[in-house]
Coordinates of C-alpha atoms in Angstrom, one line a residue:
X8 CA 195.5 -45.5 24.6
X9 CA 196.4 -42.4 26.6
X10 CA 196.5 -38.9 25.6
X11 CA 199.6 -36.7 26.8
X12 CA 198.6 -33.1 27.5
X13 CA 199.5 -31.8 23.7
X14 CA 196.8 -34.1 22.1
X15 CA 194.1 -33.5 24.9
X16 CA 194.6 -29.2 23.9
X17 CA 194.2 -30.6 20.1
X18 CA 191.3 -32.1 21.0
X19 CA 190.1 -29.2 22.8
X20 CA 189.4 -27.5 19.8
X21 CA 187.4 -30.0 17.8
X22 CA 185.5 -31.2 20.6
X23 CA 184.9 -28.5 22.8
X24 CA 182.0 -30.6 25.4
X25 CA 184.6 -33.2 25.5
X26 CA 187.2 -31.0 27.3
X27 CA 185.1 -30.9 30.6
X28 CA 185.2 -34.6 30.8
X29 CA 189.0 -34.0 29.9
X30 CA 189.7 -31.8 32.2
X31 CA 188.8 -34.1 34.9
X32 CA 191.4 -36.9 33.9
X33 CA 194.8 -36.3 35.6
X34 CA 197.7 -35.8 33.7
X35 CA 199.4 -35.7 36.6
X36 CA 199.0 -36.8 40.3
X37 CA 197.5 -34.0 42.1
X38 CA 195.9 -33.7 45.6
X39 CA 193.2 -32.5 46.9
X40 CA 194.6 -30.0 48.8
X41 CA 196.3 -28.6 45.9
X42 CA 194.7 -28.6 42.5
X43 CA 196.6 -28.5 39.3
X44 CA 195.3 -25.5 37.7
X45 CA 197.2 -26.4 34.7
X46 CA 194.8 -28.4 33.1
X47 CA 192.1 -26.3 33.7
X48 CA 193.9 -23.6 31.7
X49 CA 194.6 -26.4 28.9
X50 CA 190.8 -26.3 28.8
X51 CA 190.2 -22.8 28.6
X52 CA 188.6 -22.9 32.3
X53 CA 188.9 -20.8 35.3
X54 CA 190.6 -22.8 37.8
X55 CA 188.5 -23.3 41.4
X56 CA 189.5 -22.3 44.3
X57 CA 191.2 -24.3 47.3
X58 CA 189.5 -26.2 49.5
X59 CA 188.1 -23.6 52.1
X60 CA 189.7 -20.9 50.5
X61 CA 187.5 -17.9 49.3
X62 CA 185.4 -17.9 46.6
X63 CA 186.5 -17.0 43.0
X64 CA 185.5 -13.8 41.3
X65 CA 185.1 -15.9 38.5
X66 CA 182.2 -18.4 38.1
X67 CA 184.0 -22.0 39.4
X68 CA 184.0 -25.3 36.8
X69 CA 180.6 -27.3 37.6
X70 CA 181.4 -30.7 37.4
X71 CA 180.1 -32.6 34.6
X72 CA 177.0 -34.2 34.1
X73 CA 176.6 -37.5 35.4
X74 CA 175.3 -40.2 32.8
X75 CA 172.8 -41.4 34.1
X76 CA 171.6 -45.4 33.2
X77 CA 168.2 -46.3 31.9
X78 CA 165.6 -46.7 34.3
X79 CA 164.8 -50.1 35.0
X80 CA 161.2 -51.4 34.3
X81 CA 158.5 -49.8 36.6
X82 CA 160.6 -47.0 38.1
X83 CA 160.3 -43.2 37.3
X84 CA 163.0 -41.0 36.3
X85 CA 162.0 -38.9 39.4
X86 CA 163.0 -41.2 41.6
X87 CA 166.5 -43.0 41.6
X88 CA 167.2 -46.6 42.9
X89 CA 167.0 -47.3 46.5
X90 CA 170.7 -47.1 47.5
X91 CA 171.8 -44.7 44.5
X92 CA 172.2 -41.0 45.5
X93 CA 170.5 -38.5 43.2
X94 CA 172.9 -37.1 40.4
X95 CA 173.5 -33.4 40.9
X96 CA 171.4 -31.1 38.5
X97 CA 172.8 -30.5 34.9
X98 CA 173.6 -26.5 35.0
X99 CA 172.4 -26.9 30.8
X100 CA 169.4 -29.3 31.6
X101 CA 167.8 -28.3 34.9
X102 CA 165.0 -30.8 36.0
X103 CA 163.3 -28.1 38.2
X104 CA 160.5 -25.8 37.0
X105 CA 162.0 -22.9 35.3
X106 CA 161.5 -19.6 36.2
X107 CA 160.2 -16.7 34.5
X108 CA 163.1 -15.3 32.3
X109 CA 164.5 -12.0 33.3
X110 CA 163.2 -9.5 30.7
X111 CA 166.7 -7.5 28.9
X112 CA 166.9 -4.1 29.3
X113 CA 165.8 -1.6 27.5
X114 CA 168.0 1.8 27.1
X115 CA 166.0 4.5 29.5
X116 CA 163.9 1.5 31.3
X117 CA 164.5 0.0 34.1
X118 CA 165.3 -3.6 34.0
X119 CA 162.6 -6.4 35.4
X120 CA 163.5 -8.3 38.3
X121 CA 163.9 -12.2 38.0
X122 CA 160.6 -13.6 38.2
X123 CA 158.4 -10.7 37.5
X124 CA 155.4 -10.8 35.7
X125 CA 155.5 -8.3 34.2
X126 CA 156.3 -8.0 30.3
X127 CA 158.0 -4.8 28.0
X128 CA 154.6 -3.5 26.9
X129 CA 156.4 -3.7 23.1
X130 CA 155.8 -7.0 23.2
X131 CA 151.9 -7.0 24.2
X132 CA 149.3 -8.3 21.7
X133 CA 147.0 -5.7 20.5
X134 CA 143.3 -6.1 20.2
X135 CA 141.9 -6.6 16.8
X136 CA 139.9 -3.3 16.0
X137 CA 136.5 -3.7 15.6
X138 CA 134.6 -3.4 12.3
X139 CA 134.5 0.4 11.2
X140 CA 130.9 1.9 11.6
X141 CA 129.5 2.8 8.2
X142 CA 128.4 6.4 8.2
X143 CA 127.1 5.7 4.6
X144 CA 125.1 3.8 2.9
X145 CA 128.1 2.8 0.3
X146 CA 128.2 4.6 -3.2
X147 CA 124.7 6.1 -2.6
X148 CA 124.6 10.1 -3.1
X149 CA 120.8 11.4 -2.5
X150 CA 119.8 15.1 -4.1
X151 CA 116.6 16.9 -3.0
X152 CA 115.1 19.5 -5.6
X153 CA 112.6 22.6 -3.9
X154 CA 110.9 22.4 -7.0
X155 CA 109.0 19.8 -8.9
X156 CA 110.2 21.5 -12.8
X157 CA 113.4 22.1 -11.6
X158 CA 113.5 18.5 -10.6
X159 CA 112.6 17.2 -13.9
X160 CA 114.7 19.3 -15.7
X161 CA 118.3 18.2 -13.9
X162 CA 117.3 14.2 -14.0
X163 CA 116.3 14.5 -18.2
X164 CA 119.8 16.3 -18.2
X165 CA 122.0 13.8 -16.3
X166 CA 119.9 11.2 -18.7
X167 CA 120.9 12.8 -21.5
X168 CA 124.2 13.7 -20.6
X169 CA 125.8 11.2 -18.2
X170 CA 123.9 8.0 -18.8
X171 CA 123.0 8.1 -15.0
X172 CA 119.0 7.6 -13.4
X173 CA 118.4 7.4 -9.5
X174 CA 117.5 4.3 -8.1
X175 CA 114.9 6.0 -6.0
X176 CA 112.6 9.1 -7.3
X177 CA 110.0 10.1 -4.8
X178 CA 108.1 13.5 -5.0
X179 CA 107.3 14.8 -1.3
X180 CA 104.0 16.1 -1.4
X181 CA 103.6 17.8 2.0
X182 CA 107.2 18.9 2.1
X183 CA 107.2 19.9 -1.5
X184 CA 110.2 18.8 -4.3
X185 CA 111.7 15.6 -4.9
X186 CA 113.8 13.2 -3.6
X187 CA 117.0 11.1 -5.9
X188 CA 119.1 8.5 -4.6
X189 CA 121.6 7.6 -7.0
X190 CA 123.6 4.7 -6.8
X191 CA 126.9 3.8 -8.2
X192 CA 129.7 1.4 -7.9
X193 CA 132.0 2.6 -5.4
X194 CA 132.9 5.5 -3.0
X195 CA 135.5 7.1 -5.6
X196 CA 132.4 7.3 -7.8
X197 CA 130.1 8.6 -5.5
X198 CA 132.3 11.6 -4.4
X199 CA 133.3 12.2 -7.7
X200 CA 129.6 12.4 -9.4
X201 CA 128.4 14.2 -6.0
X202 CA 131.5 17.1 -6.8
X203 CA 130.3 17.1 -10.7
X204 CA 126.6 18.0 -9.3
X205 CA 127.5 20.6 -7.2
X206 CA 129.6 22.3 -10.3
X207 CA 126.6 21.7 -13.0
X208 CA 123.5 22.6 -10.7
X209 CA 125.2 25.4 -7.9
X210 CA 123.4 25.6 -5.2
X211 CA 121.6 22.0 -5.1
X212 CA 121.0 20.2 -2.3
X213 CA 123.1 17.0 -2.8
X214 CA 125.3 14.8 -0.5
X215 CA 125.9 11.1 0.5
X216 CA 123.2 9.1 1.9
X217 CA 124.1 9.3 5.3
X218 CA 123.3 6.4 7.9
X219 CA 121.1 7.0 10.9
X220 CA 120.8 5.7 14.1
X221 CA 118.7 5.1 17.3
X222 CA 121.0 6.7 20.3
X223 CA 120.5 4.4 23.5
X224 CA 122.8 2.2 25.5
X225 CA 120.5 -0.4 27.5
X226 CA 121.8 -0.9 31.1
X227 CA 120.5 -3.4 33.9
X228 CA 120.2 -1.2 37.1
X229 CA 116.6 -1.3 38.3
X230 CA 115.0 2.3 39.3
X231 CA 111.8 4.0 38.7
X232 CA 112.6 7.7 39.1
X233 CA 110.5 9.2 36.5
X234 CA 107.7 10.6 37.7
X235 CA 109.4 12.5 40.9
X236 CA 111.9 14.1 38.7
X237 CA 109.7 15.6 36.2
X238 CA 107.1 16.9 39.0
X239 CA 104.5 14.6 36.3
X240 CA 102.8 13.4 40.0
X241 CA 101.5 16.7 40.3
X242 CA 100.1 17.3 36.7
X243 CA 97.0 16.4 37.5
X244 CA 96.0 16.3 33.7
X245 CA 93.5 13.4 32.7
X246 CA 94.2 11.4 29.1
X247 CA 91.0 12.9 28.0
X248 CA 92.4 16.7 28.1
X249 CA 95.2 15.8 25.3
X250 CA 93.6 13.4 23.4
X251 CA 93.7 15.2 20.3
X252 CA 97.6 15.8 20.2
X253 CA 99.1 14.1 16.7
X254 CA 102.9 12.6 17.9
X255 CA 104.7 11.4 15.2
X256 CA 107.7 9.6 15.7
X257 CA 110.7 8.5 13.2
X258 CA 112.1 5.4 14.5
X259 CA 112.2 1.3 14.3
X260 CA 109.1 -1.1 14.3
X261 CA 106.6 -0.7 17.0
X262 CA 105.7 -4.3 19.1
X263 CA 102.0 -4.9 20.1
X264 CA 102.6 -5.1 23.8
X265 CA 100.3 -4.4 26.5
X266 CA 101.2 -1.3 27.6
X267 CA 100.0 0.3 24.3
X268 CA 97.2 -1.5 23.6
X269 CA 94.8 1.5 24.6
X270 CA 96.8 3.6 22.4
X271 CA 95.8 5.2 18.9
X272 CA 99.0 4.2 16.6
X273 CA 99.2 4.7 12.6
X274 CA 102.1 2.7 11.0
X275 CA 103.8 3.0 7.8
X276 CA 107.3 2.0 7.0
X277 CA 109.6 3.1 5.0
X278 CA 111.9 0.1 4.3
X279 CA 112.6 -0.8 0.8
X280 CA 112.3 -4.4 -0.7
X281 CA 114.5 -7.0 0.7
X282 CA 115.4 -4.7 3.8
X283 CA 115.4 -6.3 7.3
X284 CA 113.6 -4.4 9.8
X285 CA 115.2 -3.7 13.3
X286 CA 114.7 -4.8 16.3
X287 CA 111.3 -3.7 18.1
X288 CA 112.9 -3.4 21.1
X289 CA 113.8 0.5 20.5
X290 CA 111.2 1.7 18.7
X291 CA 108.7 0.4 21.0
X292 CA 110.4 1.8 24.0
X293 CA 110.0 5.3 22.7
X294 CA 106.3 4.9 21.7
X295 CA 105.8 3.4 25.6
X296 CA 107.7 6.4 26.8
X297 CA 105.4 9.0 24.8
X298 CA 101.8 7.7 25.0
X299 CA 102.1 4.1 27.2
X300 CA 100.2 2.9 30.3
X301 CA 99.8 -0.5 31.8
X302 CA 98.6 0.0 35.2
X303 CA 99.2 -3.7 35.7
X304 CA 102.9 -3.1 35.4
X305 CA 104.3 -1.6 38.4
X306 CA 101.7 1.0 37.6
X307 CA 103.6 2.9 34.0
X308 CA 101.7 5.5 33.0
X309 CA 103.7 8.3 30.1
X310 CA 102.5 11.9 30.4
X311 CA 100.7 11.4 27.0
X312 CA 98.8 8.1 27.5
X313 CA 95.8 9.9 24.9
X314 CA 97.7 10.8 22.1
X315 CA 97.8 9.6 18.4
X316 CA 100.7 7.9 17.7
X317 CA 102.0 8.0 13.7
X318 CA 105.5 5.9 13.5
X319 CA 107.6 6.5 10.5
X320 CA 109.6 2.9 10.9
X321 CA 112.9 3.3 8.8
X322 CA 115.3 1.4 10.7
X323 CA 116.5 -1.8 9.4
X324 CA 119.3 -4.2 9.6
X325 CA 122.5 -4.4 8.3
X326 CA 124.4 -7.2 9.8
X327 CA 125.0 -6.2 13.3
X328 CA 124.0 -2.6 12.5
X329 CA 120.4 -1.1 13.1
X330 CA 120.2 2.2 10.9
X331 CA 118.6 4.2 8.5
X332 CA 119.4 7.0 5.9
X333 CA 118.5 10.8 5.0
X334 CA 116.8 9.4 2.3
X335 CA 114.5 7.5 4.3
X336 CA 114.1 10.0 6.7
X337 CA 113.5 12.7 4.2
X338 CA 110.1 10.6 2.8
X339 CA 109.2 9.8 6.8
X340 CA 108.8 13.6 7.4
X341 CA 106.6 14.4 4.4
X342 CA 104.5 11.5 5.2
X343 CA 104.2 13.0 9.2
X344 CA 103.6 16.3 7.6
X345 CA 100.7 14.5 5.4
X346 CA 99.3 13.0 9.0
X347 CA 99.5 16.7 10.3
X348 CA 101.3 15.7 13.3
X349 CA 101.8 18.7 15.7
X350 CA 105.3 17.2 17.2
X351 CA 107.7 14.7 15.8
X352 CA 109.9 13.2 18.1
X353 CA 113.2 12.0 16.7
X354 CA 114.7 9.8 18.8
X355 CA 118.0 9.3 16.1
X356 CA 121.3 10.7 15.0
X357 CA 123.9 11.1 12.7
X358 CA 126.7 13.6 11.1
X359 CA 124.1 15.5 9.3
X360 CA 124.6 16.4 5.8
X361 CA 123.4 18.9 2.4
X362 CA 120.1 17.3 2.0
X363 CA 118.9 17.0 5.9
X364 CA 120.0 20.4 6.5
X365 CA 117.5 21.7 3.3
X366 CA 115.1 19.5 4.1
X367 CA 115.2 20.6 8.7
X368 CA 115.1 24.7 7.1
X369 CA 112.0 23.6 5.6
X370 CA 110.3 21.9 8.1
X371 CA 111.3 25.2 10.3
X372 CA 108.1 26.6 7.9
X373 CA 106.1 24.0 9.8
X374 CA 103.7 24.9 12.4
X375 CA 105.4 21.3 13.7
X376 CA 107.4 21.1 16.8
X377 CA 111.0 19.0 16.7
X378 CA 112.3 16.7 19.3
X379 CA 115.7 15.1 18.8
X380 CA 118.0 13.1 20.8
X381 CA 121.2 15.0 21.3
X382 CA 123.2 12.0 21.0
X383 CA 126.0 9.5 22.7
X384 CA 129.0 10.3 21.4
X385 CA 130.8 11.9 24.5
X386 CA 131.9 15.2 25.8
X387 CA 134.0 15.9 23.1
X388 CA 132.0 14.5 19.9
X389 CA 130.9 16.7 17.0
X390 CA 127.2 17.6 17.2
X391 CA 124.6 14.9 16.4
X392 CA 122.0 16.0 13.4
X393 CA 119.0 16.6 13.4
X394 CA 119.2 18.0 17.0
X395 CA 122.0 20.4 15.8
X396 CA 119.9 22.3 13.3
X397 CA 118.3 25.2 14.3
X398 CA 114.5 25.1 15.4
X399 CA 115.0 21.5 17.0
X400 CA 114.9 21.1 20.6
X401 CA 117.9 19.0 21.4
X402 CA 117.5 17.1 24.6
X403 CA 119.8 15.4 26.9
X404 CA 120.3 13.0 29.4
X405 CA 120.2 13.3 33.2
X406 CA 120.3 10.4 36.3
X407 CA 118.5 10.0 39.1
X408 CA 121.2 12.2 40.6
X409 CA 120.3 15.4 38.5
X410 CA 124.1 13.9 36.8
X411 CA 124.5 14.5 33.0
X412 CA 124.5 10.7 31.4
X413 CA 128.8 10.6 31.1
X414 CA 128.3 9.4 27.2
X415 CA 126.1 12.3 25.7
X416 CA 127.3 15.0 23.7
X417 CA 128.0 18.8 24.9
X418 CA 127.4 22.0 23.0
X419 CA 126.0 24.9 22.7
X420 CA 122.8 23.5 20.6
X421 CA 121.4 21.6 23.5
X422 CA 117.9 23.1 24.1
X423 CA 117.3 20.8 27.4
X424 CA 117.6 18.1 30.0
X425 CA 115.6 15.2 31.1
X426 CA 116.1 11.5 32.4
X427 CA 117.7 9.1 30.5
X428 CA 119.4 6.8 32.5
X429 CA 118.2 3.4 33.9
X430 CA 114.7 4.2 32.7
X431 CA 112.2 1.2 33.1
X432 CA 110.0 1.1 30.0
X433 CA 107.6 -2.1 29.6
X434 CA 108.1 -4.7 26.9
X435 CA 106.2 -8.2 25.7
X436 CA 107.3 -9.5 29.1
X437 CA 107.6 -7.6 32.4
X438 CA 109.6 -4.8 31.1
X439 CA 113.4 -3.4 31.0
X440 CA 116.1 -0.7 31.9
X441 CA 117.6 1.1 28.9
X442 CA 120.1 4.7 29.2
X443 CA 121.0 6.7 25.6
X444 CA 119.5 10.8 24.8
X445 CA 116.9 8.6 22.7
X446 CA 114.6 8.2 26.1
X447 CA 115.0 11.9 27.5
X448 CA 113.7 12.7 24.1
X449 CA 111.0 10.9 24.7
X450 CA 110.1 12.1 27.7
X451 CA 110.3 15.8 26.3
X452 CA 108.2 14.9 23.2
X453 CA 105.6 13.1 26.0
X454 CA 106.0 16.6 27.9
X455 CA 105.0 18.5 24.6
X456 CA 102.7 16.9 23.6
X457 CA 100.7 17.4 27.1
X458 CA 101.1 20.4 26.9
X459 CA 100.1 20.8 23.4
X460 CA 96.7 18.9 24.6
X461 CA 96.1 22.0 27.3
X462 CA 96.8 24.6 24.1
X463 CA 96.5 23.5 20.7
X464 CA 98.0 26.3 19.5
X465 CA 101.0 26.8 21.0
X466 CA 103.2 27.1 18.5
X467 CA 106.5 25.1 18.2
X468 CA 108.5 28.0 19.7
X469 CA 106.5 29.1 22.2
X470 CA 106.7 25.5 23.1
X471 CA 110.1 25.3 23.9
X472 CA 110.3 28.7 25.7
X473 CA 107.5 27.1 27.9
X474 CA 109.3 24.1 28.5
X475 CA 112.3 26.4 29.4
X476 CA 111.1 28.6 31.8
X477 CA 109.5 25.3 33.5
X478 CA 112.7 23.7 34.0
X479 CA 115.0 23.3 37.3
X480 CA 118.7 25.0 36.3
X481 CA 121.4 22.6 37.1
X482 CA 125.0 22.9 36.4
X483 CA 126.6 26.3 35.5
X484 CA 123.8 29.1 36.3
X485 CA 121.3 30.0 33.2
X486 CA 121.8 27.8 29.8
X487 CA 124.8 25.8 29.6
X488 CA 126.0 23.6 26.8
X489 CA 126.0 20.4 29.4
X490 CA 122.3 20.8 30.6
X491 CA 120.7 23.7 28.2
X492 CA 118.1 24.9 30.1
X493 CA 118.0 22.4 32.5
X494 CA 116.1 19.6 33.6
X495 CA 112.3 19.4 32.0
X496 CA 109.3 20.2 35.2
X497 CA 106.3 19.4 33.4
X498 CA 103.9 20.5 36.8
X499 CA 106.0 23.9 36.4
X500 CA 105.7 24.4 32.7
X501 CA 101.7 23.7 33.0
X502 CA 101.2 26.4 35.2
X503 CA 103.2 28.7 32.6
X504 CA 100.4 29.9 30.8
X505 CA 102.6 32.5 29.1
X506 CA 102.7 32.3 25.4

């Protein structure tokens, strides 16, 4: 049955697809030459231009889409029939590759080309943030007492009173008072029963236990610079000359590898039940630094290959986290203070809090010397504790360009400079390269303690005047908060025999 033009526009509107199809029946006979633009308006289409005649403003009616029959056993879709010409490509369904979408524009941005690569940067995926470093140890608050009564008094109080006993209770026998670590359920808790001892007992020493860590960043870039730098070629000073020299050292687990085997080493540790201990790997590298030789291994030899080692070991594992806490470190000190160390090197940081800074102003009444790491939080983070408080030679880290390591800290508290980056130290095998403040502190606590061998009694600061006036200036002239005094010369600082 035929459809007069009245009931094709009726159509039109219920079946819109169809009018395309529609549109190409004739209601009329039309040539060629001369299209009917008629029933292209019916349709709601533009109507195309003559044959040869210029191109329409407007986009011209594609012709519709072939039906095309089922392929025949054994022959793609790809390729048609021998004989049948390929159907024209379907301007809804195109059988070519698409291209990349043009991104829409954004008001005040520029508009992305077809086919770029390139993607709004709204519409990026953001890394997941890694998990938050603790700076705690969670809900713990730890309180240090100057006095043993006064001690006794506040715990029967908070006994009495609040129901509440510390975990931890250790009296510090060379460093005198006692140590509290109180735990409770959660950090609200914590701050709120650390506020209510600061109101009852004024003036006390309390705070959050506050984690701990070893400052190093290993790299892989093989050098051995050491020696040259230091001017520790032209020492000439035998093991036997400093033999007597008590290092202690505050750090992880010590390995038994060869290139201490000749040296004198006390250990205690400092981890409680069911802690993990860290990795040897840093702890060991500090003790190779100090007072480690293997002349077997591309000839090592530290500037204090003679001296007693102590190692207070309180770094353990927590997941993927090697740290300690004040409390901890609190009890190592009285212990190295027990073993009458002459230097403590503290290759370790943190934010510092009430208890470490009582417990650093008494170890300043200490005829005991203090090296820390300066830390590796950047040119622009806070200072690292303990090598912030005042008495403690904070030491930094310098290339074998005389270049200040790009990830330690700045600030006025750095004491002095020394390398730190790409150092070789031995281990159980042939031996690595590891970067971080942690090794120049080494080396300065190997520096002091040779030249606490030479003079006993040099006394902690004379020590670091004389390590001062020894050192090459670099950066700015005269002490800078980038290189302190500059970098350690431990041939320069010998022949200082100034007190």
């Amino acid at each position: 049955m035929g459809l007069n033009a009245r009931d094709r526009m009726n159509a039109c509107w219920f079946f819109p697809l169809a009018c395309i199809a529609l549109a190409a029946l004739p209601a009329k006979a039309a040539t060629d030459e001369e299209p009917d633009c008629k029933r292209y308006r019916i349709a709601g289409l533009p109507c195309p231009a003559k044959p040869g005649g210029a191109r329409p403003a407007t986009r011209p009616l594609l012709p519709p889409r072939a039906v095309e029959p089922a392929p025949a056993a054994g022959r793609s879709l790809a390729a048609p029939a021998p004989g049948v010409p390929s159907p024209p490509p379907s301007p809804l369904f195109p059988l070519a590759a698409p291209t990349a979408p043009t991104a829409p524009a954004t008001p005040g941005l520029p508009a992305l080309p077809a086919g770029s690569a390139l993607l709004p940067m709204a519409i990026a995926p953001l890394a997941a943030p890694g998990p938050p470093v603790q700076t705690r140890e969670p809900g713990q608050v730890v309180v240090y007492w100057a006095a043993v009564d006064e001690a006794d008094a506040a715990l029967e109080r908070l006994a009495r009173e609040r129901r509440v006993l510390p975990i931890t209770r250790s009296r510090l026998e060379a460093l005198g008072g006692v140590l509290a670590v109180f735990q409770l359920e959660s950090a609200a808790q914590a701050a709120d029963f650390r506020a209510q001892l600061l109101r009852d007992f004024p003036g006390l020493a309390a705070d959050f236990n506050t984690r701990y860590r070893p400052l190093q960043q290993n790299q892989a870039r093989p050098r051995i610079y050491l020696p040259q730098k230091i001017d520790q070629v032209s020492t000439g000073v035998e093991p036997a000359s400093q033999g007597t020299t008590r290092v202690g050292m505050v750090d992880g687990p010590v390995a038994a590898i060869a290139a201490l085997a000749g040296a004198r080493i006390s250990r205690k540790s400092f981890l409680a039940a069911g802690e993990t201990a860290a990795p040897v790997g840093h702890g060991t590298s500090v003790a190779a630094l100090i007072a480690g030789q293997d002349a077997g291994v591309a000839g090592f030899r530290a500037m204090a290959p003679g001296a007693s080692l102590h190692s207070a070991e309180i770094m353990r594992s927590v997941g993927a986290d090697d740290c300690s806490n004040s409390a901890a470190l609190v009890r190592a000190l009285d212990w190295l203070l027990a073993e009458n160390v002459q230097l403590i090197n503290l290759s370790l940081g943190g934010p510092g809090d009430a208890v470490m800074e009582k417990a650093f102003a008494r170890l300043a009444e200490f005829p005991v010397a203090l090296v820390a790491a300066a830390g590796n939080g950047g040119p622009a983070a806070p200072p690292a504790y303990p090598a912030a408080y005042p008495g403690v030679i904070a030491v930094t880290a310098t290339d074998a360009s005389d270049n200040v390591y790009a990830a330690a800290n700045r600030g006025a508290y750095i004491t002095l400079a020394a390398p730190g980056v790409d150092l070789w130290v031995p281990d159980g095998a042939f031996g690595h390269y590891v970067s971080g403040t942690s090794f120049s502190a080494a080396v300065v606590s190997a520096a002091g303690a040779l030249l606490l061998g030479r003079n006993p009694l040099l006394k902690p600061r004379s020590l670091a005047r004389q390590l001062c006036r020894g050192a090459r200036d670099l950066g700015a002239p005269g002490p800078d908060p980038v290189f302190g005094c500059g970098l350690i010369q431990v041939g320069a600082s010998l022949r200082d025999e100034r007190l």
